[in-house]
């Protein structure tokens, strides 16, 4: 799971670099500054270098996005960090994430049961317990689910 967060952070950094490099504003300011100082001989070469770097970053971004999509399709139970802006990711609620993980586990273990709901016992020290055993033992016989 750490690899997803690291990969997401890399993507965020690459996107930010890409946005900075690809914006015409940077190139225009660079060209204007070089023209004002009288050093316009290297402008064309430097602009071409920026465009090449831009293409490289876009290519890397496409590779990273494809890797994330593959990772998410191979492991749908892993959390997804959505991009809010180009420089920060949203915080993940531990309770919501645990609820999602346990709901997926219940759904895989007992596909006939729907809307089981997840019950947690909270503690001061973030020691969470899932207390669905009693609820499941009451629901399973009603739905005629046999355990092996």
PDB file of C-alpha atoms in Angstrom:
ATOM      1  CA  UNK A   1       0.000   0.000   0.000  1.00  0.00           C
ATOM      2  CA  UNK A   2       2.945   2.305   0.629  1.00  0.00           C
ATOM      3  CA  UNK A   3       3.979   1.803  -2.973  1.00  0.00           C
ATOM      4  CA  UNK A   4       0.665   3.270  -4.142  1.00  0.00           C
ATOM      5  CA  UNK A   5       1.164   6.363  -2.017  1.00  0.00           C
ATOM      6  CA  UNK A   6       4.762   6.739  -3.232  1.00  0.00           C
ATOM      7  CA  UNK A   7       3.642   6.239  -6.823  1.00  0.00           C
ATOM      8  CA  UNK A   8       0.857   8.767  -6.363  1.00  0.00           C
ATOM      9  CA  UNK A   9       3.310  11.286  -4.890  1.00  0.00           C
ATOM     10  CA  UNK A  10       5.642  10.745  -7.854  1.00  0.00           C
ATOM     11  CA  UNK A  11       2.762  11.343 -10.229  1.00  0.00           C
ATOM     12  CA  UNK A  12       1.788  14.509  -8.384  1.00  0.00           C
ATOM     13  CA  UNK A  13       5.367  15.793  -8.659  1.00  0.00           C
ATOM     14  CA  UNK A  14       5.568  14.878 -12.349  1.00  0.00           C
ATOM     15  CA  UNK A  15       2.226  16.534 -13.064  1.00  0.00           C
ATOM     16  CA  UNK A  16       3.364  19.681 -11.314  1.00  0.00           C
ATOM     17  CA  UNK A  17       6.604  19.698 -13.312  1.00  0.00           C
ATOM     18  CA  UNK A  18       4.666  19.053 -16.490  1.00  0.00           C
ATOM     19  CA  UNK A  19       2.240  21.863 -15.783  1.00  0.00           C
ATOM     20  CA  UNK A  20       5.104  24.250 -15.099  1.00  0.00           C
ATOM     21  CA  UNK A  21       7.064  23.263 -18.191  1.00  0.00           C
ATOM     22  CA  UNK A  22       4.137  23.015 -20.549  1.00  0.00           C
ATOM     23  CA  UNK A  23       2.685  26.373 -19.693  1.00  0.00           C
ATOM     24  CA  UNK A  24       3.415  28.856 -22.428  1.00  0.00           C
ATOM     25  CA  UNK A  25       3.823  31.511 -19.783  1.00  0.00           C
ATOM     26  CA  UNK A  26       7.183  30.098 -18.663  1.00  0.00           C
ATOM     27  CA  UNK A  27       8.490  29.782 -22.203  1.00  0.00           C
ATOM     28  CA  UNK A  28       7.266  33.269 -23.123  1.00  0.00           C
ATOM     29  CA  UNK A  29       8.865  34.797 -20.020  1.00  0.00           C
ATOM     30  CA  UNK A  30      12.090  32.983 -20.783  1.00  0.00           C
ATOM     31  CA  UNK A  31      12.103  34.172 -24.390  1.00  0.00           C
ATOM     32  CA  UNK A  32      11.287  37.743 -23.320  1.00  0.00           C
ATOM     33  CA  UNK A  33      14.066  37.754 -20.697  1.00  0.00           C
ATOM     34  CA  UNK A  34      16.630  36.384 -23.143  1.00  0.00           C
ATOM     35  CA  UNK A  35      15.608  38.895 -25.811  1.00  0.00           C
ATOM     36  CA  UNK A  36      15.854  41.812 -23.383  1.00  0.00           C
ATOM     37  CA  UNK A  37      19.339  40.789 -22.248  1.00  0.00           C
ATOM     38  CA  UNK A  38      20.449  40.419 -25.850  1.00  0.00           C
ATOM     39  CA  UNK A  39      21.190  36.674 -25.581  1.00  0.00           C
ATOM     40  CA  UNK A  40      18.665  35.489 -28.167  1.00  0.00           C
ATOM     41  CA  UNK A  41      21.054  33.060 -29.888  1.00  0.00           C
ATOM     42  CA  UNK A  42      20.361  30.292 -27.373  1.00  0.00           C
ATOM     43  CA  UNK A  43      16.634  30.935 -27.084  1.00  0.00           C
ATOM     44  CA  UNK A  44      15.607  28.590 -29.882  1.00  0.00           C
ATOM     45  CA  UNK A  45      17.796  25.778 -28.569  1.00  0.00           C
ATOM     46  CA  UNK A  46      16.575  26.244 -24.990  1.00  0.00           C
ATOM     47  CA  UNK A  47      12.932  26.324 -26.062  1.00  0.00           C
ATOM     48  CA  UNK A  48      13.508  23.096 -27.990  1.00  0.00           C
ATOM     49  CA  UNK A  49      15.111  21.565 -24.881  1.00  0.00           C
ATOM     50  CA  UNK A  50      12.087  22.575 -22.808  1.00  0.00           C
ATOM     51  CA  UNK A  51       9.745  21.021 -25.359  1.00  0.00           C
ATOM     52  CA  UNK A  52      11.780  17.807 -25.374  1.00  0.00           C
ATOM     53  CA  UNK A  53      11.694  17.689 -21.577  1.00  0.00           C
ATOM     54  CA  UNK A  54       7.956  18.317 -21.734  1.00  0.00           C
ATOM     55  CA  UNK A  55       7.501  15.332 -24.060  1.00  0.00           C
ATOM     56  CA  UNK A  56       9.596  13.137 -21.764  1.00  0.00           C
ATOM     57  CA  UNK A  57       7.525  14.141 -18.744  1.00  0.00           C
ATOM     58  CA  UNK A  58       4.269  13.491 -20.593  1.00  0.00           C
ATOM     59  CA  UNK A  59       5.543  10.057 -21.607  1.00  0.00           C
ATOM     60  CA  UNK A  60       6.527   9.274 -18.003  1.00  0.00           C
ATOM     61  CA  UNK A  61       3.153  10.542 -16.813  1.00  0.00           C
ATOM     62  CA  UNK A  62       1.363   8.199 -19.218  1.00  0.00           C
ATOM     63  CA  UNK A  63       3.464   5.274 -17.985  1.00  0.00           C
ATOM     64  CA  UNK A  64       2.738   6.111 -14.340  1.00  0.00           C
ATOM     65  CA  UNK A  65      -0.989   6.494 -15.006  1.00  0.00           C
ATOM     66  CA  UNK A  66      -1.064   3.134 -16.806  1.00  0.00           C
ATOM     67  CA  UNK A  67       0.798   1.522 -13.900  1.00  0.00           C
ATOM     68  CA  UNK A  68      -1.698   2.938 -11.409  1.00  0.00           C
ATOM     69  CA  UNK A  69      -4.663   1.761 -13.483  1.00  0.00           C
ATOM     70  CA  UNK A  70      -3.157  -1.732 -13.729  1.00  0.00           C
ATOM     71  CA  UNK A  71      -2.440  -1.804  -9.999  1.00  0.00           C
ATOM     72  CA  UNK A  72      -5.975  -0.663  -9.203  1.00  0.00           C
ATOM     73  CA  UNK A  73      -7.529  -3.228 -11.550  1.00  0.00           C
ATOM     74  CA  UNK A  74      -5.356  -6.023 -10.112  1.00  0.00           C
ATOM     75  CA  UNK A  75      -6.077  -4.969  -6.510  1.00  0.00           C
ATOM     76  CA  UNK A  76      -9.489  -3.242  -6.327  1.00  0.00           C
ATOM     77  CA  UNK A  77      -9.454  -3.363  -2.522  1.00  0.00           C
ATOM     78  CA  UNK A  78      -6.497  -0.968  -2.280  1.00  0.00           C
ATOM     79  CA  UNK A  79      -7.306   2.635  -1.384  1.00  0.00           C
ATOM     80  CA  UNK A  80      -7.336   5.275  -4.063  1.00  0.00           C
ATOM     81  CA  UNK A  81      -5.932   8.701  -3.310  1.00  0.00           C
ATOM     82  CA  UNK A  82      -7.693  11.250  -5.455  1.00  0.00           C
ATOM     83  CA  UNK A  83      -6.021  14.421  -6.580  1.00  0.00           C
ATOM     84  CA  UNK A  84      -7.473  17.615  -5.152  1.00  0.00           C
ATOM     85  CA  UNK A  85      -4.926  19.986  -6.574  1.00  0.00           C
ATOM     86  CA  UNK A  86      -1.578  19.624  -8.236  1.00  0.00           C
ATOM     87  CA  UNK A  87       0.338  19.708  -4.969  1.00  0.00           C
ATOM     88  CA  UNK A  88      -1.608  17.770  -2.305  1.00  0.00           C
ATOM     89  CA  UNK A  89      -3.668  14.641  -1.825  1.00  0.00           C
ATOM     90  CA  UNK A  90      -6.710  14.195   0.360  1.00  0.00           C
ATOM     91  CA  UNK A  91      -6.415  12.573   3.736  1.00  0.00           C
ATOM     92  CA  UNK A  92      -7.929   9.140   4.101  1.00  0.00           C
ATOM     93  CA  UNK A  93     -10.301   8.492   6.988  1.00  0.00           C
ATOM     94  CA  UNK A  94      -9.083   5.402   8.805  1.00  0.00           C
ATOM     95  CA  UNK A  95     -12.586   4.447   9.913  1.00  0.00           C
ATOM     96  CA  UNK A  96     -14.021   4.804   6.409  1.00  0.00           C
ATOM     97  CA  UNK A  97     -11.133   2.823   4.955  1.00  0.00           C
ATOM     98  CA  UNK A  98     -11.532   0.031   7.526  1.00  0.00           C
ATOM     99  CA  UNK A  99     -15.269   0.008   6.893  1.00  0.00           C
ATOM    100  CA  UNK A 100     -14.684  -0.348   3.162  1.00  0.00           C
ATOM    101  CA  UNK A 101     -12.131  -3.134   3.633  1.00  0.00           C
ATOM    102  CA  UNK A 102     -14.379  -5.117   5.970  1.00  0.00           C
ATOM    103  CA  UNK A 103     -17.427  -4.572   3.757  1.00  0.00           C
ATOM    104  CA  UNK A 104     -15.468  -5.961   0.801  1.00  0.00           C
ATOM    105  CA  UNK A 105     -14.329  -8.918   2.920  1.00  0.00           C
ATOM    106  CA  UNK A 106     -17.905  -9.680   4.015  1.00  0.00           C
ATOM    107  CA  UNK A 107     -19.129  -9.382   0.451  1.00  0.00           C
ATOM    108  CA  UNK A 108     -16.462 -11.801  -0.812  1.00  0.00           C
ATOM    109  CA  UNK A 109     -16.999 -14.275   2.031  1.00  0.00           C
ATOM    110  CA  UNK A 110     -20.809 -14.146   1.907  1.00  0.00           C
ATOM    111  CA  UNK A 111     -21.973 -12.961  -1.529  1.00  0.00           C
ATOM    112  CA  UNK A 112     -25.623 -13.713  -0.718  1.00  0.00           C
ATOM    113  CA  UNK A 113     -25.668 -11.276   2.198  1.00  0.00           C
ATOM    114  CA  UNK A 114     -26.264  -7.645   1.363  1.00  0.00           C
ATOM    115  CA  UNK A 115     -25.970  -4.534   3.500  1.00  0.00           C
ATOM    116  CA  UNK A 116     -24.328  -6.281   6.420  1.00  0.00           C
ATOM    117  CA  UNK A 117     -22.889  -3.071   7.792  1.00  0.00           C
ATOM    118  CA  UNK A 118     -19.695  -2.852   9.779  1.00  0.00           C
ATOM    119  CA  UNK A 119     -19.662  -2.283  13.514  1.00  0.00           C
ATOM    120  CA  UNK A 120     -16.502  -0.934  15.136  1.00  0.00           C
ATOM    121  CA  UNK A 121     -15.502  -0.542  18.728  1.00  0.00           C
ATOM    122  CA  UNK A 122     -13.430   2.586  19.137  1.00  0.00           C
ATOM    123  CA  UNK A 123     -10.747   3.025  21.729  1.00  0.00           C
ATOM    124  CA  UNK A 124      -8.540   5.863  22.879  1.00  0.00           C
ATOM    125  CA  UNK A 125      -5.441   4.362  21.303  1.00  0.00           C
ATOM    126  CA  UNK A 126      -6.785   3.729  17.787  1.00  0.00           C
ATOM    127  CA  UNK A 127      -7.130   0.010  18.469  1.00  0.00           C
ATOM    128  CA  UNK A 128     -10.140  -0.782  16.278  1.00  0.00           C
ATOM    129  CA  UNK A 129     -12.229  -3.943  16.524  1.00  0.00           C
ATOM    130  CA  UNK A 130     -14.777  -5.209  14.045  1.00  0.00           C
ATOM    131  CA  UNK A 131     -17.701  -6.642  16.028  1.00  0.00           C
ATOM    132  CA  UNK A 132     -19.844  -8.246  13.347  1.00  0.00           C
ATOM    133  CA  UNK A 133     -19.573 -11.853  14.551  1.00  0.00           C
ATOM    134  CA  UNK A 134     -22.849 -11.842  16.504  1.00  0.00           C
ATOM    135  CA  UNK A 135     -24.703 -10.036  13.738  1.00  0.00           C
ATOM    136  CA  UNK A 136     -23.387 -12.511  11.141  1.00  0.00           C
ATOM    137  CA  UNK A 137     -24.287 -15.559  13.256  1.00  0.00           C
ATOM    138  CA  UNK A 138     -27.868 -14.297  13.383  1.00  0.00           C
ATOM    139  CA  UNK A 139     -28.055 -13.416   9.667  1.00  0.00           C
ATOM    140  CA  UNK A 140     -26.483 -16.576   8.234  1.00  0.00           C
ATOM    141  CA  UNK A 141     -29.092 -19.114   9.462  1.00  0.00           C
ATOM    142  CA  UNK A 142     -31.923 -16.809   8.357  1.00  0.00           C
ATOM    143  CA  UNK A 143     -30.499 -16.715   4.831  1.00  0.00           C
ATOM    144  CA  UNK A 144     -29.718 -20.463   4.950  1.00  0.00           C
ATOM    145  CA  UNK A 145     -26.010 -19.947   4.384  1.00  0.00           C
ATOM    146  CA  UNK A 146     -23.926 -22.995   5.318  1.00  0.00           C
ATOM    147  CA  UNK A 147     -20.392 -22.559   6.586  1.00  0.00           C
ATOM    148  CA  UNK A 148     -17.774 -25.185   5.784  1.00  0.00           C
TER     149      UNK A 148
END
